[in-house]
Amino acid sequence: MNLSFFDQFSSPSLLGIPLILVSMTFPALLLPSLDNRWVTNRVSTLQLWAINLITKQLMTPLNKKGHKWALILTSLMVFLLLINLLGLLPYTFTPTTQLSMNLALAFPLWLATLITGLRNQPSISLGHLLPEGTPTPLIPALVLIETTSLLIRPLALGVRLTANLTAGHLLIQLISTATVALFTTMPLVSLLTFLVLFLLTILEIAVAMIQAYVFVLLLTLYLQENI
């Protein structure tokens, strides 16, 4: 019984072929295709408004040098947002519950921000490893601590996204299982658990959007330190 709760996190396959790439590219099919006209319908207007809002929020902490990252950061935000929300639908698979995928997104982007800082301003980037005014005996320990905190940033990004989405999916499955099991024996209790399930689903929708935003926002802050 306990193993079945985690079956939803296993990568689906068809005839031995993993379908995780299909689930990752499916959100792109939901976006309306581009047209020569500026405004085609309400869906494209809503899409352009949302992308403009996301780009504005992400680019606010950055200076003009960081605005060249707008395309990749906004695309990542939309990608994570659609995948997280689609994963809440019944009988669907959420790729962002896989730690390997989240690390594959976090590590290259974090490394790009680090290399950007070392190339453009090496002294300032290395200066983050040693706070100003540090006592001489504490310098080796602080350099080691700051280096460790710098290197675990991509791991923290991936684990945060994976843990929050996995915990939410498990809670939804546990409460939905209890709702169905109690429906015949205790209908009133089942109704209460269904109400809890409804509220939890609304909360998970908010968590899916917030976690996508936090993932990209932290990358934006890492970029801000290095430009």
Tab-separated table of N, CA, C and O in Angstrom, residues 49-112:
chain	number	residue	atom	x	y	z
A	49	TRP	N	0.207	39.317	-21.626
A	49	TRP	CA	0.131	40.060	-20.363
A	49	TRP	C	0.877	39.305	-19.265
A	49	TRP	O	1.622	39.918	-18.476
A	50	ALA	N	0.692	37.976	-19.192
A	50	ALA	CA	1.355	37.190	-18.149
A	50	ALA	C	2.869	37.185	-18.347
A	50	ALA	O	3.638	37.339	-17.378
A	51	ILE	N	3.321	37.028	-19.582
A	51	ILE	CA	4.763	37.017	-19.845
A	51	ILE	C	5.373	38.382	-19.531
A	51	ILE	O	6.482	38.477	-18.981
A	52	ASN	N	4.656	39.439	-19.882
A	52	ASN	CA	5.149	40.781	-19.567
A	52	ASN	C	5.250	41.000	-18.061
A	52	ASN	O	6.227	41.586	-17.562
A	53	LEU	N	4.251	40.521	-17.320
A	53	LEU	CA	4.265	40.663	-15.861
A	53	LEU	C	5.406	39.863	-15.249
A	53	LEU	O	6.123	40.354	-14.356
A	54	ILE	N	5.598	38.619	-15.731
A	54	ILE	CA	6.677	37.772	-15.200
A	54	ILE	C	8.031	38.398	-15.487
A	54	ILE	O	8.908	38.467	-14.611
A	55	THR	N	8.223	38.871	-16.720
A	55	THR	CA	9.510	39.474	-17.083
A	55	THR	C	9.796	40.711	-16.253
A	55	THR	O	10.932	40.931	-15.802
A	56	LYS	N	8.772	41.513	-16.019
A	56	LYS	CA	8.955	42.730	-15.221
A	56	LYS	C	9.341	42.395	-13.791
A	56	LYS	O	10.228	43.045	-13.200
A	57	GLN	N	8.710	41.389	-13.206
A	57	GLN	CA	9.020	41.008	-11.831
A	57	GLN	C	10.429	40.439	-11.708
A	57	GLN	O	11.136	40.688	-10.720
A	58	LEU	N	10.856	39.652	-12.703
A	58	LEU	CA	12.164	39.021	-12.630
A	58	LEU	C	13.297	39.998	-12.912
A	58	LEU	O	14.391	39.870	-12.355
A	59	MET	N	13.067	40.962	-13.787
A	59	MET	CA	14.126	41.880	-14.190
A	59	MET	C	14.248	43.099	-13.286
A	59	MET	O	15.189	43.880	-13.431
A	60	THR	N	13.328	43.285	-12.352
A	60	THR	CA	13.380	44.463	-11.475
A	60	THR	C	14.656	44.530	-10.646
A	60	THR	O	15.271	45.601	-10.537
A	61	PRO	N	15.129	43.404	-10.042
A	61	PRO	CA	16.357	43.516	-9.220
A	61	PRO	C	17.631	43.664	-10.049
A	61	PRO	O	18.688	43.947	-9.476
A	62	LEU	N	17.593	43.446	-11.349
A	62	LEU	CA	18.794	43.412	-12.172
A	62	LEU	C	19.031	44.754	-12.858
A	62	LEU	O	18.087	45.496	-13.141
A	63	ASN	N	20.285	45.017	-13.158
A	63	ASN	CA	20.610	46.195	-13.948
A	63	ASN	C	20.514	45.849	-15.434
A	63	ASN	O	20.089	44.757	-15.803
A	64	LYS	N	20.942	46.771	-16.287
A	64	LYS	CA	20.783	46.569	-17.727
A	64	LYS	C	21.619	45.405	-18.248
A	64	LYS	O	21.245	44.759	-19.230
A	65	LYS	N	22.745	45.123	-17.602
A	65	LYS	CA	23.556	43.993	-18.039
A	65	LYS	C	22.832	42.661	-17.847
A	65	LYS	O	23.066	41.713	-18.588
A	66	GLY	N	21.985	42.595	-16.846
A	66	GLY	CA	21.264	41.353	-16.590
A	66	GLY	C	20.014	41.183	-17.424
A	66	GLY	O	19.406	40.105	-17.421
A	67	HIS	N	19.592	42.230	-18.146
A	67	HIS	CA	18.370	42.131	-18.936
A	67	HIS	C	18.523	41.203	-20.131
A	67	HIS	O	17.525	40.772	-20.708
A	68	LYS	N	19.769	40.902	-20.522
A	68	LYS	CA	19.967	39.954	-21.618
A	68	LYS	C	19.583	38.528	-21.211
A	68	LYS	O	19.437	37.670	-22.065
A	69	TRP	N	19.414	38.302	-19.909
A	69	TRP	CA	18.960	36.995	-19.405
A	69	TRP	C	17.437	36.911	-19.359
A	69	TRP	O	16.902	35.905	-18.895
A	70	ALA	N	16.742	37.926	-19.816
A	70	ALA	CA	15.281	37.963	-19.677
A	70	ALA	C	14.623	36.801	-20.403
A	70	ALA	O	13.686	36.175	-19.884
A	71	LEU	N	15.093	36.477	-21.603
A	71	LEU	CA	14.450	35.432	-22.400
A	71	LEU	C	14.550	34.072	-21.729
A	71	LEU	O	13.549	33.362	-21.579
A	72	ILE	N	15.745	33.701	-21.287
A	72	ILE	CA	15.922	32.367	-20.708
A	72	ILE	C	15.240	32.255	-19.345
A	72	ILE	O	14.642	31.216	-19.023
A	73	LEU	N	15.276	33.326	-18.536
A	73	LEU	CA	14.640	33.262	-17.220
A	73	LEU	C	13.120	33.258	-17.336
A	73	LEU	O	12.435	32.515	-16.616
A	74	THR	N	12.578	34.058	-18.247
A	74	THR	CA	11.125	34.065	-18.438
A	74	THR	C	10.649	32.738	-19.018
A	74	THR	O	9.613	32.199	-18.603
A	75	SER	N	11.397	32.186	-19.967
A	75	SER	CA	11.030	30.888	-20.543
A	75	SER	C	11.061	29.795	-19.481
A	75	SER	O	10.180	28.921	-19.443
A	76	LEU	N	12.069	29.828	-18.608
A	76	LEU	CA	12.153	28.841	-17.525
A	76	LEU	C	10.986	28.996	-16.565
A	76	LEU	O	10.414	27.992	-16.106
A	77	MET	N	10.603	30.226	-16.267
A	77	MET	CA	9.477	30.476	-15.372
A	77	MET	C	8.182	29.920	-15.956
A	77	MET	O	7.411	29.228	-15.270
A	78	VAL	N	7.914	30.192	-17.225
A	78	VAL	CA	6.698	29.691	-17.872
A	78	VAL	C	6.727	28.175	-17.948
A	78	VAL	O	5.718	27.494	-17.720
A	79	PHE	N	7.886	27.607	-18.253
A	79	PHE	CA	8.034	26.155	-18.354
A	79	PHE	C	7.727	25.476	-17.022
A	79	PHE	O	6.933	24.525	-16.960
A	80	LEU	N	8.333	25.950	-15.942
A	80	LEU	CA	8.090	25.352	-14.625
A	80	LEU	C	6.652	25.569	-14.180
A	80	LEU	O	6.038	24.678	-13.573
A	81	LEU	N	6.108	26.738	-14.467
A	81	LEU	CA	4.735	27.034	-14.053
A	81	LEU	C	3.739	26.094	-14.718
A	81	LEU	O	2.856	25.524	-14.060
A	82	LEU	N	3.882	25.883	-16.021
A	82	LEU	CA	2.955	25.008	-16.729
A	82	LEU	C	3.112	23.559	-16.287
A	82	LEU	O	2.124	22.844	-16.097
A	83	ILE	N	4.343	23.108	-16.105
A	83	ILE	CA	4.562	21.710	-15.692
A	83	ILE	C	4.000	21.469	-14.290
A	83	ILE	O	3.361	20.442	-14.027
A	84	ASN	N	4.234	22.407	-13.373
A	84	ASN	CA	3.729	22.231	-12.007
A	84	ASN	C	2.204	22.214	-11.962
A	84	ASN	O	1.598	21.421	-11.229
A	85	LEU	N	1.564	23.087	-12.743
A	85	LEU	CA	0.101	23.138	-12.735
A	85	LEU	C	-0.503	21.932	-13.443
A	85	LEU	O	-1.509	21.368	-12.984
A	86	LEU	N	0.086	21.513	-14.554
A	86	LEU	CA	-0.440	20.339	-15.254
A	86	LEU	C	-0.256	19.072	-14.428
A	86	LEU	O	-1.039	18.128	-14.560
A	87	GLY	N	0.748	19.046	-13.576
A	87	GLY	CA	0.963	17.871	-12.738
A	87	GLY	C	-0.098	17.680	-11.676
A	87	GLY	O	-0.174	16.603	-11.068
A	88	LEU	N	-0.926	18.683	-11.427
A	88	LEU	CA	-2.013	18.552	-10.458
A	88	LEU	C	-3.254	17.902	-11.048
A	88	LEU	O	-4.189	17.583	-10.318
A	89	LEU	N	-3.287	17.743	-12.365
A	89	LEU	CA	-4.429	17.083	-12.996
A	89	LEU	C	-4.387	15.590	-12.724
A	89	LEU	O	-3.311	15.009	-12.547
A	90	PRO	N	-5.542	14.920	-12.673
A	90	PRO	CA	-5.546	13.471	-12.429
A	90	PRO	C	-4.870	12.706	-13.557
A	90	PRO	O	-4.919	13.109	-14.726
A	91	TYR	N	-4.212	11.606	-13.183
A	91	TYR	CA	-3.555	10.696	-14.131
A	91	TYR	C	-2.504	11.414	-14.974
A	91	TYR	O	-2.376	11.174	-16.172
A	92	THR	N	-1.775	12.316	-14.362
A	92	THR	CA	-0.695	13.005	-15.049
A	92	THR	C	0.608	12.780	-14.288
A	92	THR	O	0.610	12.377	-13.118
A	93	PHE	N	1.700	13.038	-14.967
A	93	PHE	CA	3.029	12.883	-14.374
A	93	PHE	C	3.693	14.247	-14.293
A	93	PHE	O	3.626	15.036	-15.239
A	94	THR	N	4.303	14.542	-13.150
A	94	THR	CA	4.957	15.829	-12.933
A	94	THR	C	6.462	15.645	-13.023
A	94	THR	O	7.070	15.105	-12.092
A	95	PRO	N	7.103	16.079	-14.102
A	95	PRO	CA	8.568	15.901	-14.215
A	95	PRO	C	9.350	16.632	-13.131
A	95	PRO	O	10.460	16.223	-12.786
A	96	THR	N	8.803	17.727	-12.597
A	96	THR	CA	9.535	18.489	-11.591
A	96	THR	C	9.566	17.810	-10.226
A	96	THR	O	10.167	18.348	-9.293
A	97	THR	N	8.934	16.647	-10.072
A	97	THR	CA	9.105	15.867	-8.859
A	97	THR	C	10.355	14.997	-8.929
A	97	THR	O	10.676	14.316	-7.949
A	98	GLN	N	11.046	15.015	-10.070
A	98	GLN	CA	12.277	14.252	-10.235
A	98	GLN	C	13.471	15.153	-9.898
A	98	GLN	O	13.675	16.198	-10.513
A	99	LEU	N	14.248	14.738	-8.910
A	99	LEU	CA	15.396	15.536	-8.496
A	99	LEU	C	16.414	15.671	-9.620
A	99	LEU	O	17.071	16.719	-9.752
A	100	SER	N	16.554	14.649	-10.439
A	100	SER	CA	17.526	14.696	-11.528
A	100	SER	C	17.189	15.802	-12.521
A	100	SER	O	18.079	16.522	-12.998
A	101	MET	N	15.906	15.964	-12.831
A	101	MET	CA	15.524	17.014	-13.768
A	101	MET	C	15.741	18.392	-13.167
A	101	MET	O	16.249	19.312	-13.832
A	102	ASN	N	15.377	18.574	-11.909
A	102	ASN	CA	15.540	19.880	-11.278
A	102	ASN	C	17.009	20.265	-11.154
A	102	ASN	O	17.374	21.429	-11.341
A	103	LEU	N	17.863	19.288	-10.850
A	103	LEU	CA	19.294	19.574	-10.806
A	103	LEU	C	19.837	19.876	-12.197
A	103	LEU	O	20.746	20.707	-12.341
A	104	ALA	N	19.292	19.216	-13.205
A	104	ALA	CA	19.724	19.495	-14.576
A	104	ALA	C	19.339	20.902	-15.013
A	104	ALA	O	19.998	21.488	-15.884
A	105	LEU	N	18.283	21.463	-14.430
A	105	LEU	CA	17.914	22.848	-14.717
A	105	LEU	C	18.710	23.835	-13.857
A	105	LEU	O	19.116	24.902	-14.329
A	106	ALA	N	18.941	23.472	-12.594
A	106	ALA	CA	19.561	24.411	-11.659
A	106	ALA	C	21.070	24.517	-11.859
A	106	ALA	O	21.619	25.631	-11.845
A	107	PHE	N	21.740	23.386	-12.044
A	107	PHE	CA	23.211	23.425	-12.068
A	107	PHE	C	23.776	24.223	-13.242
A	107	PHE	O	24.667	25.074	-13.026
A	108	PRO	N	23.344	24.023	-14.482
A	108	PRO	CA	23.933	24.822	-15.575
A	108	PRO	C	23.676	26.318	-15.440
A	108	PRO	O	24.579	27.127	-15.722
A	109	LEU	N	22.483	26.701	-14.999
A	109	LEU	CA	22.183	28.122	-14.859
A	109	LEU	C	22.969	28.745	-13.708
A	109	LEU	O	23.460	29.879	-13.815
A	110	TRP	N	23.084	28.021	-12.596
A	110	TRP	CA	23.912	28.523	-11.490
A	110	TRP	C	25.363	28.647	-11.920
A	110	TRP	O	26.037	29.645	-11.616
A	111	LEU	N	25.864	27.654	-12.647
A	111	LEU	CA	27.247	27.701	-13.117
A	111	LEU	C	27.457	28.851	-14.098
A	111	LEU	O	28.517	29.497	-14.097
A	112	ALA	N	26.452	29.132	-14.922
A	112	ALA	CA	26.557	30.259	-15.857
A	112	ALA	C	26.654	31.582	-15.120
A	112	ALA	O	27.438	32.459	-15.496
